[in-house]
Amino acid sequence: MPQEFLMSRAQRLLALLQDLRGRRRPVTGEVLAAALGVSVRTLYRDINVLRAQGARIEGEAGFGYVLRPGFLLPPLMFTPDEIEAILIGVSWVARRRDFAMEASARSALAKIEAVAPDEVREMLDRSGLLVGAIDPGEEMTIDPDVIRRALRRERKLNLTYADATATATQRTVWPVALAIYETTQVLAAWCELRDDFRHFRLDRIRSADVLEAHPPRRRRALYKAWRAREPDCVPEGLTESDHR
C-alpha cells in the first residue's frame, strides 16, 4: 500500500476523532463524511477502524455517532518532532523528585512504545536526545500527588504552612492551580484565613490533607478569577506578601 495513502488515512482518522470530540450530540455519517471530504462508505470504514483501536464511538448509520470520553488514539500519526518532544517531556518529568509523577511518566512512555509502529519505536530508541541533571530545589516534606489529587477532585486542602521565617500557620485553602518550575512548585489557592488568593510553595508546606468538603465555587470559576488577578500566572518574582 502506498505510503501517501497510509499517511492520508492516518491524518483522516485523527481529523475524524477530533471532529467527534468537539460534538456533544450524535452527528450523522453524512455530516461527518462531508466535513472530511470523503464518501459515506469510507467514513463508515474509518469509524470501524477507530472502534477496533478502542474508541468508544456509539451509534449507527441513520441515527448518528457520538464519541464517549476516555479514548486516546495510538500515536500512529506522530511526527518525528512530536515524538522527540514527548520523549524530552517524559524524561524531564522522570528526573524530578516526585515519585508518583516519575512512575506515571515512565508508564506513559511504555504505553506509547507498546502501541507505536516500528518506525516510531526506532525513533524513540535512536533519538539521541538526553535530559541532563535537574536541580529539584529544596526537599519537600509532602507528596505533591496530594496536591494534584485535591485539584482533580475539587476538594479543600488543610495545610500547615511555614513562611520564610519558619513561622507555621494552619490554612484551609481551595486549590486553583499548580505551577511547576525548575526548582520549586507553587500552589495557587483561595485562602480562607486571608480571604484572598495566595501562593504556597510546596517546599514550605509541612503537611497537607485532602478534605471531603468541596469549595463553594467550582475550580473553573476560581481559576478564571485568579487569572484576572494574576495575568502572568504565578509570576517568578513572588514576594513574601503573596505567602502571608
Tab-separated table of C-alpha atoms in Angstrom:
chain	number	residue	atom	x	y	z
A	1	MET	CA	0.000	0.000	0.000
A	2	PRO	CA	1.498	3.396	-0.937
A	3	GLN	CA	2.934	5.451	1.915
A	4	GLU	CA	0.970	8.500	0.706
A	5	PHE	CA	-2.279	6.591	1.263
A	6	LEU	CA	-1.212	5.447	4.717
A	7	MET	CA	-0.347	8.981	5.797
A	8	SER	CA	-3.573	10.347	4.325
A	9	ARG	CA	-5.612	7.756	6.162
A	10	ALA	CA	-3.793	8.375	9.455
A	11	GLN	CA	-4.424	12.098	9.174
A	12	ARG	CA	-8.054	11.441	8.262
A	13	LEU	CA	-8.560	9.208	11.303
A	14	LEU	CA	-7.156	11.904	13.558
A	15	ALA	CA	-9.376	14.536	11.919
A	16	LEU	CA	-12.427	12.310	12.404
A	17	LEU	CA	-11.552	11.740	16.052
A	18	GLN	CA	-11.062	15.458	16.664
A	19	ASP	CA	-14.364	16.242	14.928
A	20	LEU	CA	-16.227	13.765	17.129
A	21	ARG	CA	-14.524	15.101	20.261
A	22	GLY	CA	-15.872	18.555	19.506
A	23	ARG	CA	-19.502	17.414	19.311
A	24	ARG	CA	-21.731	16.793	22.301
A	25	ARG	CA	-24.666	15.355	20.353
A	26	PRO	CA	-24.777	12.494	17.838
A	27	VAL	CA	-23.906	13.502	14.290
A	28	THR	CA	-24.820	11.615	11.139
A	29	GLY	CA	-22.313	9.860	8.942
A	30	GLU	CA	-23.276	12.120	6.051
A	31	VAL	CA	-22.303	15.247	8.002
A	32	LEU	CA	-19.004	13.701	9.134
A	33	ALA	CA	-18.190	12.480	5.614
A	34	ALA	CA	-18.845	15.937	4.180
A	35	ALA	CA	-16.610	17.550	6.812
A	36	LEU	CA	-13.768	15.157	5.928
A	37	GLY	CA	-14.311	15.283	2.179
A	38	VAL	CA	-14.777	11.508	1.856
A	39	SER	CA	-17.600	9.202	0.865
A	40	VAL	CA	-20.043	7.909	3.462
A	41	ARG	CA	-18.763	4.415	2.774
A	42	THR	CA	-15.183	5.487	3.605
A	43	LEU	CA	-16.465	7.244	6.709
A	44	TYR	CA	-18.097	4.055	7.976
A	45	ARG	CA	-14.856	2.132	7.406
A	46	ASP	CA	-12.896	4.762	9.333
A	47	ILE	CA	-15.323	4.555	12.257
A	48	ASN	CA	-14.849	0.785	12.355
A	49	VAL	CA	-11.052	1.259	12.362
A	50	LEU	CA	-11.257	3.648	15.318
A	51	ARG	CA	-13.595	1.290	17.157
A	52	ALA	CA	-11.139	-1.555	16.634
A	53	GLN	CA	-8.430	0.626	18.217
A	54	GLY	CA	-10.581	1.175	21.306
A	55	ALA	CA	-12.508	4.354	20.530
A	56	ARG	CA	-15.919	4.337	22.219
A	57	ILE	CA	-17.910	5.551	19.218
A	58	GLU	CA	-21.570	4.852	19.827
A	59	GLY	CA	-24.323	4.951	17.236
A	60	GLU	CA	-25.040	3.536	13.814
A	61	ALA	CA	-25.881	4.519	10.266
A	62	GLY	CA	-29.040	6.588	10.061
A	63	PHE	CA	-29.013	7.565	13.745
A	64	GLY	CA	-25.698	9.362	14.181
A	65	TYR	CA	-22.454	8.844	16.089
A	66	VAL	CA	-21.011	10.199	19.312
A	67	LEU	CA	-17.611	9.669	20.955
A	68	ARG	CA	-17.642	8.800	24.625
A	69	PRO	CA	-14.766	10.244	26.710
A	70	GLY	CA	-11.674	8.339	27.745
A	71	PHE	CA	-10.004	7.398	24.464
A	72	LEU	CA	-6.560	8.406	23.222
A	73	LEU	CA	-5.618	7.475	19.686
A	74	PRO	CA	-2.387	5.451	19.454
A	75	PRO	CA	0.492	7.592	18.141
A	76	LEU	CA	0.354	6.270	14.581
A	77	MET	CA	0.431	9.811	13.233
A	78	PHE	CA	3.051	11.413	15.493
A	79	THR	CA	5.707	13.310	13.592
A	80	PRO	CA	9.410	12.906	14.491
A	81	ASP	CA	9.355	16.330	16.178
A	82	GLU	CA	6.299	15.341	18.234
A	83	ILE	CA	7.923	12.065	19.292
A	84	GLU	CA	11.072	13.898	20.399
A	85	ALA	CA	9.010	16.484	22.288
A	86	ILE	CA	7.204	13.702	24.136
A	87	LEU	CA	10.475	11.944	24.910
A	88	ILE	CA	12.070	15.123	26.301
A	89	GLY	CA	8.988	15.920	28.379
A	90	VAL	CA	8.737	12.429	29.837
A	91	SER	CA	12.473	12.341	30.591
A	92	TRP	CA	12.313	15.739	32.300
A	93	VAL	CA	9.392	14.686	34.495
A	94	ALA	CA	11.033	11.352	35.327
A	95	ARG	CA	14.137	13.093	36.700
A	96	ARG	CA	12.290	15.294	39.187
A	97	ARG	CA	11.929	14.429	42.865
A	98	ASP	CA	8.313	13.342	42.506
A	99	PHE	CA	7.927	9.584	42.653
A	100	ALA	CA	4.258	9.386	41.648
A	101	MET	CA	4.816	11.629	38.625
A	102	GLU	CA	8.010	9.771	37.704
A	103	ALA	CA	6.142	6.449	37.702
A	104	SER	CA	3.336	7.961	35.622
A	105	ALA	CA	5.814	9.407	33.117
A	106	ARG	CA	7.573	6.077	32.640
A	107	SER	CA	4.222	4.282	32.368
A	108	ALA	CA	3.035	6.739	29.699
A	109	LEU	CA	6.204	6.219	27.665
A	110	ALA	CA	5.818	2.437	27.946
A	111	LYS	CA	2.241	2.689	26.655
A	112	ILE	CA	3.367	4.776	23.685
A	113	GLU	CA	6.085	2.269	22.870
A	114	ALA	CA	3.622	-0.632	23.192
A	115	VAL	CA	1.211	0.690	20.543
A	116	ALA	CA	3.647	2.580	18.328
A	117	PRO	CA	4.532	1.349	14.846
A	118	ASP	CA	8.059	0.007	14.316
A	119	GLU	CA	9.342	3.263	12.851
A	120	VAL	CA	8.144	5.231	15.901
A	121	ARG	CA	9.823	2.800	18.311
A	122	GLU	CA	13.012	3.145	16.278
A	123	MET	CA	12.816	6.940	16.652
A	124	LEU	CA	12.452	6.554	20.415
A	125	ASP	CA	15.464	4.222	20.545
A	126	ARG	CA	17.786	6.364	18.435
A	127	SER	CA	16.614	9.892	19.200
A	128	GLY	CA	19.976	10.886	20.718
A	129	LEU	CA	18.215	13.416	22.973
A	130	LEU	CA	19.242	13.430	26.626
A	131	VAL	CA	17.962	15.391	29.608
A	132	GLY	CA	20.731	16.479	31.952
A	133	ALA	CA	20.784	16.686	35.714
A	134	ILE	CA	17.932	18.646	37.252
A	135	ASP	CA	18.094	20.613	40.489
A	136	PRO	CA	14.701	19.945	42.082
A	137	GLY	CA	15.265	22.636	44.706
A	138	GLU	CA	14.518	22.309	48.404
A	139	GLU	CA	13.447	18.928	49.771
A	140	MET	CA	9.671	18.654	50.114
A	141	THR	CA	8.096	17.138	53.216
A	142	ILE	CA	4.811	16.316	51.468
A	143	ASP	CA	3.936	14.191	48.477
A	144	PRO	CA	2.975	16.547	45.597
A	145	ASP	CA	0.447	13.934	44.495
A	146	VAL	CA	-1.726	15.019	47.435
A	147	ILE	CA	-1.989	18.486	45.887
A	148	ARG	CA	-2.750	17.106	42.434
A	149	ARG	CA	-5.411	14.816	43.883
A	150	ALA	CA	-7.163	17.748	45.561
A	151	LEU	CA	-7.081	19.672	42.288
A	152	ARG	CA	-8.554	16.778	40.313
A	153	ARG	CA	-11.280	16.039	42.866
A	154	GLU	CA	-12.028	19.722	43.580
A	155	ARG	CA	-11.615	19.313	47.335
A	156	LYS	CA	-10.431	21.693	50.011
A	157	LEU	CA	-6.950	21.237	51.475
A	158	ASN	CA	-5.867	21.626	55.075
A	159	LEU	CA	-2.263	22.874	55.114
A	160	THR	CA	0.380	23.518	57.714
A	161	TYR	CA	2.387	26.236	56.003
A	162	ALA	CA	5.680	27.811	57.072
A	163	ASP	CA	6.676	31.261	55.848
A	164	ALA	CA	10.220	32.494	55.156
A	165	THR	CA	10.856	32.854	58.908
A	166	ALA	CA	9.682	29.252	59.524
A	167	THR	CA	6.565	30.502	61.330
A	168	ALA	CA	3.855	27.917	60.718
A	169	THR	CA	0.135	28.572	60.332
A	170	GLN	CA	-2.858	26.362	59.614
A	171	ARG	CA	-4.614	27.100	56.352
A	172	THR	CA	-7.745	25.775	54.711
A	173	VAL	CA	-7.472	26.511	51.019
A	174	TRP	CA	-9.370	25.973	47.781
A	175	PRO	CA	-6.831	24.720	45.225
A	176	VAL	CA	-6.804	26.567	41.908
A	177	ALA	CA	-3.622	25.609	40.023
A	178	LEU	CA	-0.172	24.095	40.487
A	179	ALA	CA	2.754	25.848	38.785
A	180	ILE	CA	5.838	23.675	38.264
A	181	TYR	CA	9.159	25.468	37.953
A	182	GLU	CA	12.687	24.161	37.616
A	183	THR	CA	13.469	24.335	41.337
A	184	THR	CA	10.077	24.685	43.016
A	185	GLN	CA	6.352	24.092	42.728
A	186	VAL	CA	3.770	26.687	43.722
A	187	LEU	CA	0.135	26.092	44.618
A	188	ALA	CA	-2.271	28.889	43.769
A	189	ALA	CA	-5.327	28.743	46.025
A	190	TRP	CA	-8.015	30.749	47.752
A	191	CYS	CA	-7.022	31.006	51.416
A	192	GLU	CA	-9.881	31.074	53.930
A	193	LEU	CA	-7.594	32.606	56.580
A	194	ARG	CA	-6.632	35.576	54.366
A	195	ASP	CA	-9.941	35.661	52.445
A	196	ASP	CA	-7.974	36.096	49.231
A	197	PHE	CA	-5.868	34.271	46.657
A	198	ARG	CA	-2.454	33.191	47.911
A	199	HIS	CA	0.531	31.260	46.527
A	200	PHE	CA	2.070	28.458	48.565
A	201	ARG	CA	5.482	26.987	47.833
A	202	LEU	CA	5.280	23.230	48.196
A	203	ASP	CA	8.673	23.047	49.908
A	204	ARG	CA	7.219	25.184	52.721
A	205	ILE	CA	4.123	23.033	53.220
A	206	ARG	CA	4.777	20.892	56.292
A	207	SER	CA	1.594	18.818	55.984
A	208	ALA	CA	-1.314	18.593	53.553
A	209	ASP	CA	-4.591	16.737	53.964
A	210	VAL	CA	-7.342	16.461	51.384
A	211	LEU	CA	-10.708	17.246	52.962
A	212	GLU	CA	-14.036	15.835	51.837
A	213	ALA	CA	-15.540	19.317	51.632
A	214	HIS	CA	-15.866	20.938	48.217
A	215	PRO	CA	-15.023	24.644	47.806
A	216	PRO	CA	-18.194	26.736	47.444
A	217	ARG	CA	-17.067	27.737	43.943
A	218	ARG	CA	-16.084	25.427	41.108
A	219	ARG	CA	-12.393	25.344	40.268
A	220	ARG	CA	-13.033	26.682	36.768
A	221	ALA	CA	-14.640	29.819	38.222
A	222	LEU	CA	-11.834	30.177	40.760
A	223	TYR	CA	-9.238	29.768	38.018
A	224	LYS	CA	-10.877	32.474	35.912
A	225	ALA	CA	-10.950	34.885	38.868
A	226	TRP	CA	-7.341	34.082	39.754
A	227	ARG	CA	-6.176	34.626	36.175
A	228	ALA	CA	-7.878	38.013	36.182
A	229	ARG	CA	-5.901	38.880	39.318
A	230	GLU	CA	-2.679	37.183	38.199
A	231	PRO	CA	-2.451	37.565	34.404
A	232	ASP	CA	1.130	36.254	34.440
A	233	CYS	CA	0.032	33.058	36.217
A	234	VAL	CA	2.185	32.935	39.340
A	235	PRO	CA	4.974	35.355	38.446
A	236	GLU	CA	8.506	34.150	39.071
A	237	GLY	CA	9.207	37.088	41.364
A	238	LEU	CA	6.730	36.171	44.088
A	239	THR	CA	7.037	38.453	47.110
A	240	GLU	CA	6.578	37.477	50.726
A	241	SER	CA	3.219	39.270	50.691
A	242	ASP	CA	1.997	36.539	48.355
A	243	HIS	CA	2.554	33.968	51.101
A	244	ARG	CA	1.190	35.806	54.115
